[in-house]
XYZ file of C-alpha atoms in Angstrom:
699
model
C 0.000 0.000 0.000
C 1.338 3.427 -0.963
C 1.753 6.267 1.530
C -1.194 8.216 0.128
C -3.531 5.241 0.591
C -3.172 5.428 4.382
C -6.375 6.085 6.305
C -6.884 9.708 7.340
C -7.390 8.376 10.887
C -3.606 7.865 11.149
C -2.852 11.555 10.589
C -1.827 13.468 13.708
C -4.827 14.910 15.544
C -7.471 13.033 13.546
C -8.276 9.577 14.972
C -11.225 7.245 14.222
C -14.086 9.577 15.235
C -12.940 12.598 13.229
C -12.030 10.282 10.341
C -15.602 8.944 10.231
C -16.924 12.504 10.276
C -14.589 13.593 7.464
C -15.691 10.581 5.412
C -19.395 11.312 5.860
C -19.200 15.080 5.382
C -16.415 15.616 2.805
C -15.778 12.089 1.471
C -12.210 12.197 2.806
C -10.989 8.693 3.728
C -7.278 8.663 2.860
C -4.264 10.945 2.660
C -4.887 11.094 -1.083
C -8.448 12.333 -0.548
C -7.141 15.074 1.749
C -4.573 16.057 -0.862
C -7.389 16.433 -3.408
C -9.531 18.506 -1.024
C -8.584 21.756 -2.728
C -9.203 25.152 -1.084
C -11.909 27.214 -2.779
C -10.044 30.491 -2.123
C -6.971 31.932 -0.412
C -6.467 34.871 1.908
C -3.399 37.006 1.264
C -1.866 37.421 4.727
C 1.114 39.321 3.354
C -0.947 42.509 2.972
C -1.671 44.866 5.897
C -4.165 47.710 6.239
C -4.142 50.651 8.587
C -7.430 51.629 10.217
C -7.394 55.070 8.581
C -7.411 53.461 5.090
C -10.659 51.557 5.673
C -13.341 52.839 3.258
C -17.093 52.254 3.103
C -16.591 49.593 0.392
C -13.734 47.783 2.177
C -14.535 44.113 2.819
C -11.759 42.105 4.518
C -8.765 43.667 6.289
C -5.649 42.538 8.149
C -4.268 44.969 10.712
C -1.393 44.839 13.207
C -2.033 46.431 16.607
C -3.112 45.755 20.208
C -6.275 45.561 22.309
C -6.306 48.481 24.787
C -9.664 47.929 26.488
C -12.416 45.316 27.017
C -16.032 46.100 27.866
C -19.038 43.786 28.242
C -22.307 45.238 26.974
C -25.961 44.133 27.075
C -27.475 41.208 28.959
C -28.883 37.763 28.213
C -29.061 37.039 24.481
C -27.903 40.594 23.760
C -24.691 40.223 25.775
C -21.484 40.853 23.842
C -17.828 41.640 24.399
C -16.474 44.832 22.823
C -12.728 45.404 22.541
C -11.079 48.658 21.517
C -8.343 47.750 19.040
C -5.641 50.269 18.199
C -2.977 50.468 15.505
C -0.355 53.242 15.357
C -2.886 56.063 14.930
C -6.526 54.967 15.078
C -8.964 52.597 16.770
C -11.843 50.307 15.808
C -14.110 47.933 17.728
C -13.827 44.156 17.801
C -17.013 42.257 18.753
C -17.679 38.798 20.165
C -21.150 37.398 20.821
C -19.884 34.075 22.196
C -16.645 32.673 23.615
C -16.244 35.824 25.729
C -14.338 34.225 28.616
C -11.884 32.501 26.247
C -11.125 35.807 24.485
C -10.402 37.742 27.695
C -8.251 34.914 29.057
C -6.176 34.279 25.917
C -5.844 37.770 24.455
C -4.259 40.031 27.129
C -4.289 43.797 26.740
C -1.350 45.550 25.071
C -0.100 42.353 23.375
C 0.934 42.826 19.724
C -1.508 40.847 17.587
C -2.651 40.510 13.979
C -6.407 40.888 13.383
C -8.179 39.659 10.249
C -11.881 39.834 9.433
C -14.803 41.357 7.542
C -15.483 45.035 8.166
C -18.941 46.353 8.998
C -19.993 49.828 10.099
C -22.020 51.019 13.082
C -22.818 54.718 13.467
C -20.278 55.377 10.719
C -17.425 53.661 12.578
C -15.701 50.433 11.394
C -15.926 47.254 13.457
C -15.095 43.546 13.021
C -17.205 40.776 14.540
C -15.463 37.538 15.591
C -12.119 38.361 13.955
C -9.311 35.878 13.384
C -6.528 36.804 15.815
C -2.918 35.613 15.965
C -0.071 36.858 18.177
C 2.476 38.849 16.154
C 5.280 36.484 17.235
C 3.360 33.450 15.911
C 2.466 35.316 12.726
C 6.132 36.034 11.994
C 6.872 32.307 12.259
C 4.306 31.425 9.555
C 5.748 29.635 6.539
C 2.731 30.341 4.362
C 1.277 33.823 3.962
C -1.433 32.750 1.503
C -3.906 31.021 3.797
C -6.123 28.339 2.191
C -9.864 28.446 2.909
C -11.575 25.031 2.688
C -15.256 24.225 2.283
C -16.873 22.755 5.369
C -20.241 21.824 6.813
C -22.156 22.863 9.921
C -21.621 19.430 11.463
C -17.847 19.715 11.012
C -17.796 23.206 12.539
C -19.812 21.965 15.530
C -17.148 19.311 16.111
C -14.350 21.873 15.827
C -13.184 20.873 12.329
C -12.937 24.326 10.761
C -11.119 25.471 7.632
C -8.130 26.343 9.819
C -8.069 22.791 11.234
C -8.194 21.255 7.742
C -5.337 23.550 6.697
C -3.278 22.277 9.654
C -4.023 18.686 8.613
C -2.848 19.352 5.046
C 0.255 21.171 6.317
C 1.124 18.214 8.541
C 0.557 15.812 5.639
C 3.137 17.671 3.547
C 5.554 17.661 6.532
C 5.481 13.849 6.877
C 5.194 13.026 3.180
C 8.293 11.181 1.819
C 10.034 12.814 -1.171
C 8.609 11.992 -4.616
C 5.368 10.614 -3.110
C 3.239 12.464 -5.657
C 4.282 10.702 -8.844
C 4.383 12.500 -12.175
C 1.792 11.417 -14.746
C 2.317 13.811 -17.654
C 5.181 13.247 -20.113
C 8.138 15.570 -19.546
C 8.008 16.772 -23.163
C 4.536 18.252 -22.549
C 5.546 19.799 -19.215
C 8.566 21.420 -20.817
C 6.826 22.664 -23.950
C 3.939 24.125 -21.945
C 6.215 25.398 -19.141
C 4.176 23.614 -16.477
C 5.343 22.918 -12.929
C 5.779 19.366 -11.638
C 2.859 17.520 -10.092
C 4.428 17.500 -6.602
C 5.003 21.258 -6.745
C 1.507 21.905 -8.129
C -0.172 20.149 -5.184
C 1.940 22.097 -2.676
C 1.316 25.427 -4.388
C -2.429 24.960 -4.737
C -2.715 24.471 -0.983
C 0.040 26.816 0.206
C 1.121 29.122 -2.640
C 4.160 31.383 -2.410
C 2.252 34.120 -4.252
C -0.648 34.637 -6.646
C 1.449 33.698 -9.676
C 2.430 30.310 -8.238
C -1.232 29.675 -7.277
C -2.397 30.330 -10.843
C 0.404 28.142 -12.241
C -0.632 25.295 -9.924
C -4.285 25.590 -10.954
C -3.286 25.680 -14.631
C -1.216 22.516 -14.262
C -3.844 20.551 -12.313
C -6.748 21.623 -14.532
C -4.784 20.475 -17.561
C -4.124 17.155 -15.810
C -7.846 16.578 -15.205
C -8.658 17.218 -18.860
C -5.617 15.293 -20.079
C -6.372 12.093 -18.144
C -10.074 12.182 -19.116
C -9.264 12.771 -22.789
C -6.617 10.043 -22.767
C -9.146 7.514 -21.471
C -11.574 8.498 -24.224
C -8.919 8.431 -26.955
C -7.879 4.990 -25.758
C -11.489 3.759 -25.817
C -11.878 4.930 -29.404
C -8.534 3.408 -30.417
C -9.347 0.134 -28.660
C -12.722 -0.102 -30.326
C -11.207 0.252 -33.789
C -8.650 -2.467 -33.022
C -10.562 -4.944 -30.898
C -14.325 -4.490 -31.434
C -15.245 -6.257 -34.631
C -18.099 -4.736 -36.604
C -20.527 -6.070 -39.199
C -19.504 -5.087 -42.716
C -22.101 -3.207 -44.742
C -20.209 -3.916 -47.950
C -22.814 -2.899 -50.508
C -25.571 -0.433 -51.181
C -28.342 -2.497 -52.759
C -31.897 -2.186 -53.973
C -33.434 -0.996 -50.691
C -31.089 1.986 -50.351
C -30.894 2.873 -54.036
C -34.624 2.568 -54.730
C -35.404 4.744 -51.741
C -32.827 7.349 -52.747
C -33.954 7.432 -56.380
C -37.739 7.215 -56.042
C -38.965 7.615 -52.434
C -37.242 10.702 -51.028
C -39.871 13.459 -50.780
C -37.180 16.158 -50.982
C -33.524 16.524 -51.900
C -31.093 15.793 -49.085
C -29.265 18.791 -47.651
C -25.500 19.013 -47.919
C -25.243 18.280 -44.188
C -27.345 15.107 -44.501
C -25.164 13.868 -47.372
C -21.999 14.589 -45.386
C -23.302 12.651 -42.370
C -24.311 9.673 -44.534
C -20.771 9.559 -45.961
C -19.297 9.585 -42.440
C -21.584 6.720 -41.392
C -20.882 4.792 -44.603
C -17.157 5.042 -43.891
C -17.733 3.607 -40.385
C -19.834 0.674 -41.562
C -17.279 -0.535 -44.135
C -14.285 -0.178 -41.779
C -14.648 -3.599 -40.156
C -14.959 -1.993 -36.706
C -18.184 -1.388 -34.839
C -19.677 2.070 -35.355
C -20.493 4.059 -32.238
C -21.626 7.465 -33.522
C -23.559 10.398 -32.091
C -25.771 12.265 -34.558
C -26.696 15.772 -33.500
C -29.228 17.845 -35.362
C -31.557 20.636 -34.472
C -35.319 20.085 -34.405
C -36.514 19.440 -37.978
C -33.043 19.023 -39.492
C -33.840 15.591 -40.978
C -32.199 13.098 -38.604
C -34.985 10.528 -39.054
C -34.458 10.291 -42.812
C -30.718 9.767 -42.237
C -31.462 7.028 -39.663
C -33.842 5.331 -42.109
C -31.258 5.381 -44.909
C -28.646 3.824 -42.598
C -31.227 1.155 -41.684
C -31.646 0.452 -45.411
C -27.851 -0.052 -45.626
C -28.230 -2.769 -42.976
C -31.116 -4.382 -44.865
C -29.101 -4.413 -48.087
C -26.484 -6.476 -46.231
C -28.977 -9.090 -44.929
C -29.207 -7.561 -41.456
C -32.115 -6.245 -39.422
C -32.339 -2.778 -37.884
C -34.185 -1.205 -34.967
C -35.050 2.317 -33.834
C -35.660 2.889 -30.128
C -37.504 6.031 -28.977
C -38.175 7.193 -25.393
C -41.978 7.514 -25.646
C -44.791 5.627 -27.312
C -45.882 8.854 -29.020
C -42.475 9.339 -30.646
C -42.100 5.648 -31.547
C -45.544 5.696 -33.195
C -44.661 8.907 -35.036
C -41.468 7.314 -36.406
C -43.408 4.189 -37.410
C -46.089 6.138 -39.268
C -43.596 8.420 -41.032
C -41.337 5.554 -42.119
C -44.297 3.454 -43.346
C -45.337 6.423 -45.481
C -41.813 7.047 -46.797
C -41.200 3.387 -47.760
C -44.507 2.502 -49.445
C -42.696 1.610 -52.692
C -40.310 -0.769 -50.933
C -41.143 -4.352 -50.067
C -40.390 -3.849 -46.392
C -41.774 -5.523 -43.287
C -41.800 -2.853 -40.542
C -43.238 -3.468 -37.073
C -44.003 -1.363 -33.995
C -43.290 -2.749 -30.504
C -44.429 -0.855 -27.413
C -45.970 -1.821 -24.092
C -49.391 -1.495 -25.769
C -48.646 -4.486 -28.033
C -49.848 -7.445 -25.954
C -51.046 -11.031 -26.091
C -51.247 -12.874 -29.407
C -50.151 -9.839 -31.465
C -46.980 -9.545 -29.413
C -46.240 -13.270 -29.644
C -46.597 -13.246 -33.454
C -44.402 -10.145 -33.754
C -41.600 -11.715 -31.656
C -41.747 -14.953 -33.674
C -41.489 -13.026 -36.960
C -38.571 -11.011 -35.588
C -36.656 -14.133 -34.543
C -37.361 -15.731 -37.949
C -35.971 -12.716 -39.850
C -39.414 -11.870 -41.251
C -39.269 -8.319 -39.841
C -36.752 -5.991 -41.452
C -37.093 -2.929 -39.238
C -38.440 -2.867 -35.677
C -39.431 0.470 -34.161
C -40.356 0.785 -30.509
C -39.783 2.039 -27.006
C -37.660 0.514 -24.224
C -39.661 -2.677 -24.892
C -36.951 -3.433 -27.492
C -34.371 -4.205 -24.783
C -36.462 -6.898 -23.056
C -34.808 -10.327 -23.008
C -37.549 -12.072 -25.008
C -37.025 -9.664 -27.927
C -34.665 -11.728 -30.114
C -33.383 -10.651 -33.520
C -32.229 -13.057 -36.214
C -29.355 -10.734 -37.136
C -29.370 -7.191 -35.751
C -26.942 -5.047 -37.721
C -27.946 -1.521 -36.634
C -29.490 -0.039 -33.500
C -30.639 3.589 -33.655
C -31.388 5.264 -30.315
C -33.402 8.474 -30.622
C -33.311 11.164 -27.921
C -30.602 9.030 -26.341
C -30.312 11.152 -23.163
C -33.771 9.878 -22.146
C -32.359 6.350 -21.716
C -30.067 5.036 -19.014
C -26.740 3.370 -19.751
C -28.166 -0.075 -18.917
C -31.046 0.326 -21.372
C -28.767 1.499 -24.171
C -26.124 -1.153 -23.609
C -28.778 -3.921 -23.590
C -29.094 -3.468 -27.347
C -25.445 -4.550 -27.660
C -26.378 -8.003 -26.471
C -28.885 -8.538 -29.298
C -26.288 -9.944 -31.695
C -23.125 -12.078 -31.419
C -21.191 -9.367 -33.263
C -22.345 -6.084 -31.674
C -24.559 -4.051 -34.016
C -23.542 -0.643 -35.253
C -24.868 2.026 -32.891
C -26.245 5.394 -33.962
C -27.441 7.591 -31.099
C -29.395 10.699 -32.036
C -30.321 13.866 -30.195
C -32.281 16.961 -31.136
C -30.848 18.676 -28.063
C -27.652 20.209 -29.432
C -24.639 19.418 -27.286
C -22.010 22.131 -26.824
C -18.688 21.182 -28.385
C -16.858 21.247 -25.053
C -19.450 18.965 -23.441
C -19.388 16.598 -26.419
C -15.594 16.321 -25.984
C -16.054 15.092 -22.412
C -19.400 13.373 -21.853
C -19.533 11.937 -25.385
C -15.844 11.848 -26.206
C -15.792 8.079 -26.789
C -18.307 8.506 -29.620
C -17.601 9.761 -33.087
C -19.720 12.825 -33.652
C -21.740 13.936 -36.678
C -23.704 17.171 -36.900
C -26.574 18.128 -39.205
C -26.119 21.878 -39.071
C -28.385 22.782 -41.983
C -32.186 22.962 -42.052
C -34.176 21.763 -45.085
C -35.055 24.550 -47.560
C -38.337 26.397 -47.020
C -38.350 26.315 -43.213
C -38.854 29.777 -41.756
C -37.307 31.142 -38.583
C -39.765 31.135 -35.676
C -40.482 34.549 -34.136
C -40.115 34.199 -30.361
C -41.400 36.783 -27.871
C -41.590 37.029 -24.082
C -44.863 38.232 -22.586
C -46.052 38.605 -18.986
C -49.289 37.095 -17.640
C -50.906 40.537 -17.526
C -50.669 40.701 -21.333
C -52.828 37.588 -21.805
C -55.859 39.441 -23.309
C -53.711 40.707 -26.212
C -52.347 37.180 -26.677
C -55.869 35.709 -26.816
C -56.796 38.193 -29.564
C -53.722 37.155 -31.594
C -54.556 33.462 -31.104
C -58.071 34.019 -32.480
C -56.623 35.733 -35.566
C -54.306 32.775 -36.205
C -57.175 30.294 -35.832
C -59.321 32.426 -38.155
C -56.527 32.050 -40.736
C -56.822 28.272 -40.482
C -53.838 27.731 -38.200
C -53.565 25.569 -35.037
C -51.952 26.305 -31.674
C -50.111 24.416 -28.908
C -50.344 25.535 -25.268
C -47.874 23.766 -22.967
C -47.854 23.778 -19.168
C -44.770 22.996 -17.056
C -44.113 19.531 -15.719
C -43.316 19.803 -12.024
C -41.532 16.524 -11.389
C -41.770 16.740 -7.608
C -45.560 16.665 -7.743
C -47.535 15.002 -10.524
C -50.705 16.045 -8.690
C -49.661 19.692 -8.777
C -48.847 19.340 -12.481
C -52.263 17.759 -13.106
C -54.078 20.569 -11.276
C -51.977 23.225 -13.017
C -52.982 21.859 -16.422
C -56.674 21.688 -15.573
C -56.692 25.193 -14.137
C -55.241 26.276 -17.489
C -57.942 24.347 -19.368
C -60.620 26.274 -17.478
C -58.992 29.591 -18.456
C -58.752 28.702 -22.158
C -62.259 27.210 -22.246
C -63.516 30.584 -21.041
C -61.933 32.341 -24.016
C -62.445 29.606 -26.633
C -65.974 28.213 -26.375
C -67.586 25.488 -28.467
C -68.895 25.327 -31.132
C -66.652 28.094 -32.492
C -63.489 26.483 -31.093
C -62.501 22.936 -30.111
C -59.686 21.941 -27.736
C -57.607 18.750 -27.314
C -56.115 17.850 -23.951
C -53.095 15.563 -23.607
C -51.233 14.688 -20.393
C -49.272 11.860 -18.845
C -52.057 10.495 -16.655
C -54.249 9.573 -19.631
C -54.332 6.040 -20.997
C -52.236 5.574 -24.177
C -55.467 5.062 -26.166
C -57.056 8.317 -24.945
C -53.797 10.191 -25.430
C -53.536 8.931 -29.020
C -57.193 9.798 -29.739
C -56.773 13.374 -28.500
C -53.488 13.724 -30.372
C -55.058 12.482 -33.607
C -57.965 14.931 -33.287
C -55.408 17.755 -33.315
C -53.226 16.201 -36.038
C -56.272 15.766 -38.293
C -57.413 19.350 -37.684
C -60.604 18.547 -35.737
C -59.372 20.752 -32.849
C -57.642 24.117 -33.120
C -55.805 24.169 -29.772
C -53.868 21.432 -27.992
C -53.426 21.931 -24.248
C -50.791 19.620 -22.793
C -47.899 19.068 -20.462
C -44.410 18.449 -21.861
C -45.552 15.052 -23.167
C -45.511 16.711 -26.626
C -41.896 17.871 -26.249
C -40.844 15.376 -28.906
C -42.603 13.380 -31.573
C -45.532 15.525 -32.677
C -45.435 16.749 -36.266
C -48.304 19.039 -37.297
C -47.215 21.346 -40.152
C -50.414 23.392 -39.787
C -49.542 24.386 -36.193
C -48.122 27.910 -36.328
C -48.049 28.955 -32.684
C -46.494 27.571 -29.486
C -47.494 29.161 -26.178
C -45.406 28.056 -23.187
C -47.078 28.824 -19.860
C -44.803 29.612 -16.866
C -41.869 29.590 -19.295
C -39.491 30.592 -16.497
C -39.860 27.061 -15.051
C -38.370 25.400 -18.159
C -34.718 24.852 -19.021
C -33.298 26.284 -22.244
C -33.006 22.970 -24.058
C -36.619 22.094 -23.207
C -37.860 25.496 -24.373
C -35.984 24.983 -27.637
C -37.452 21.486 -28.075
C -40.984 22.769 -27.504
C -40.504 25.649 -29.915
C -39.465 23.106 -32.546
C -43.019 21.712 -32.632
C -44.012 24.708 -34.808
C -42.452 26.184 -37.926
C -42.898 22.910 -39.834
C -45.083 24.358 -42.575
C -44.736 27.240 -44.987
C -46.605 29.751 -42.789
C -44.972 32.238 -40.411
C -44.771 30.695 -36.941
C -44.600 32.124 -33.444
C -43.467 31.042 -29.977
C -44.778 32.995 -26.976
C -43.001 32.609 -23.628
C -45.503 33.526 -20.897
C -44.159 34.218 -17.419
C -44.990 35.840 -14.106
C -43.627 39.245 -13.099
C -40.960 38.054 -10.663
C -38.091 36.444 -12.543
C -34.670 35.365 -11.316
C -31.566 36.594 -13.120
C -31.100 33.134 -14.668
C -34.727 32.992 -15.858
C -34.329 36.399 -17.535
C -31.158 35.139 -19.254
C -32.939 32.013 -20.522
C -35.938 33.871 -21.908
C -33.748 36.548 -23.527
C -31.619 33.848 -25.180
C -34.717 32.191 -26.644
C -35.948 35.501 -28.057
C -32.555 36.365 -29.563
C -31.731 33.171 -31.470
C -33.205 30.066 -33.109
C -29.795 28.365 -33.318
C -29.857 25.277 -31.094
C -26.081 25.184 -30.727
C -25.885 28.789 -29.526
C -28.704 27.982 -27.087
C -26.858 24.872 -25.868
C -23.665 26.861 -25.241
C -25.634 29.475 -23.297
C -27.389 26.753 -21.292
C -24.024 25.254 -20.396
C -22.724 28.689 -19.416
C -25.735 29.394 -17.176
C -26.146 25.997 -15.501
C -22.778 24.300 -15.892
C -22.458 20.724 -17.130
C -24.173 19.152 -14.141
C -24.776 15.429 -14.352
C -25.689 14.409 -17.884
C -28.487 11.841 -17.691
C -27.343 8.370 -18.600
C -23.870 9.415 -19.748
C -21.892 10.058 -16.594
C -18.593 8.225 -16.720
C -15.967 8.075 -14.006
C -13.609 11.024 -14.232
C -15.230 12.664 -17.239
C -17.474 15.286 -15.704
C -16.626 15.243 -12.008
C -13.691 17.622 -12.344
C -12.584 19.222 -9.091
C -10.853 22.249 -10.615
C -11.354 22.377 -14.371
C -14.436 23.922 -15.967
C -15.418 22.973 -19.496
C -17.051 26.403 -19.890
C -14.229 28.554 -18.506
C -11.201 26.479 -19.516
C -12.021 25.693 -23.159
C -8.462 26.453 -24.300
C -6.996 23.940 -21.852
C -9.545 21.320 -22.925
C -8.543 21.780 -26.573
C -4.856 21.542 -25.646
C -5.435 18.349 -23.623
C -7.415 16.760 -26.465
C -4.721 17.591 -29.036
C -1.909 16.244 -26.846
C -3.705 12.989 -26.048
C -4.517 12.385 -29.712
C -0.841 12.888 -30.577
C 0.166 10.315 -27.953
C -2.428 7.702 -28.952
C -1.562 8.171 -32.630
C 2.193 7.717 -32.087
C 2.141 5.252 -29.172
C -1.344 3.683 -28.731
C -0.155 1.066 -26.220
C 1.943 3.611 -24.255
C 5.086 1.477 -24.646
C 7.587 4.325 -25.018
C 9.756 4.961 -21.989
C 8.518 8.549 -21.802
C 4.955 7.253 -21.324
C 5.788 4.606 -18.688
C 4.758 6.790 -15.729
C 1.540 7.755 -17.508
C 0.678 4.132 -18.279
C 1.362 3.104 -14.681
C -0.813 5.934 -13.363
C -3.686 4.913 -15.653
C -3.456 1.261 -14.621
C -3.633 2.200 -10.934
C -6.479 4.617 -11.657
C -8.308 1.880 -13.584
C -8.193 -0.504 -10.615
C -9.726 2.169 -8.402
C -12.409 3.291 -10.866
C -13.535 1.500 -13.994
C -12.005 -0.213 -16.961
C -10.674 2.342 -19.412
C -11.249 -0.156 -22.190
C -14.980 -0.113 -21.464
C -17.203 1.204 -24.221
C -19.859 3.668 -23.081
């Protein structure tokens, strides 16, 4: 066992009880964990103020002087200790509301001390409550004048484990640490070319920096390391897949693909769609398994691309499947593809939880006997009794809606893993794609089909509803249809249900039968009722659809020209963008109205302004990342890829690019890390693998 793997309980002054507390509160179990407990800021104790220089906007000060008088004031809960503190020329008050006896006993009058704390003002005079105090003699003996401040919890503070105590623990750890304990993991050529400090020095300087410059250098080095190690794992996964994961060869484009391309396409493919098809074609004839992410804004034509790749599989005697997150979307795909492939002799089936009994049994038998070419469905596709004769391609739509286990279950459906195409209409910022999805090849459809108009988006407050109602009636009079969406409050389905029905009452007041007809769709309806109400709107029998976010994906009504989002401030940017994409599918001018209350947070104002300023999903995704941070990406979190302690994929984009470039150079020149210069790196990764997860694992 290495030195850094020792239990934190063995460190001087810790012991079993404090160790258990540190584990529960800060997840610190070993010396290594303590080393990686980075301070969130530092206090510069090399700078001194004088009392006369304190201004009204001064925050924290450090002053050398002495206490010349104590006085207790108030009684009971109002009791406090007031000390008159004096430097060379002036005085200010120090206040304590607890620990009074300790202060008087341990801080004698006229002793030279250093006071540090946050300044407040009372009757125009500066004062400091509960200051940090250190005798001048002890201060002069300090080795480190940049004091680290560590995050803590109330429970730790109650047990006396403050930031200062954690700093002492880290200081003691460095004192007892044998030389060269913190092993280097980045090749010397990179350190030298980028003028980075060593790993050992970086850890010391991030806790106890000599000055601001050395602190920034330490952060720079350790942020790069986080990106570098994560990118190296991903580069190795990609390299390993090409070498070791055999893929089914789609050697030819036959009658299915060619007939569809020549006679069935309802419109010419965009340049972006053609480019993506070439990228996928290259993957499927490489001999390695394809694992590709296809990004495309709402309405960019991802489904047609997925269908054409499925036809490639069929031309090579393989089956294909498309898995969607909801029955509505799966049914939509099924209906669209049936319509697009009428001229082809294809057997296409739909499998959802609604397919039961004898119909389900027949479908599964046909699938196993290779009588079904293309299977479209929901998560029902991953069930064990769903057996393919030869699955060559699995397409996963809106992939972030599925967990890792559900997605990976499709891999088991063939002896040779099928090619995987995961699709999303939620654009992923480039920096996030490089981390969360870095083991996938990435294709982007960044071009909308011709004829689609930009959607005019406006923000309106609830008080402006009467004007909105008038505009809605004009649109309906012109033959158009309208969506009205209410927020889904995940914590309370009941609240969501009531919110929707309160909204129905409001709209029924304004839009009365027989002049107007409304559809209502929500998650608590049976699939049959939901489909009936949806079809009434799709077929034009109702002019307004009132729903929750169940229509976020999968509904295609070209005649719908208006999307009204109630309580828009409660939605995230990507969800707002998805909902807006339900309109603008026809040739008519389309509108999206973001309705909100009067009181909006700063973040909500940013979100709504972003939606009004752009229709570009990738700009919106970048802004969303900037506002919220990467968070935990549903179903894609991988060890070490997003849980960075220091690095930020939004603020450190340059470092991320540098790390990606350097790792690609290494994997290209030395994929097995056999060169002597990479020995330390390889050893570090092997140790890291044992602690975390296999770096050969495919996401």
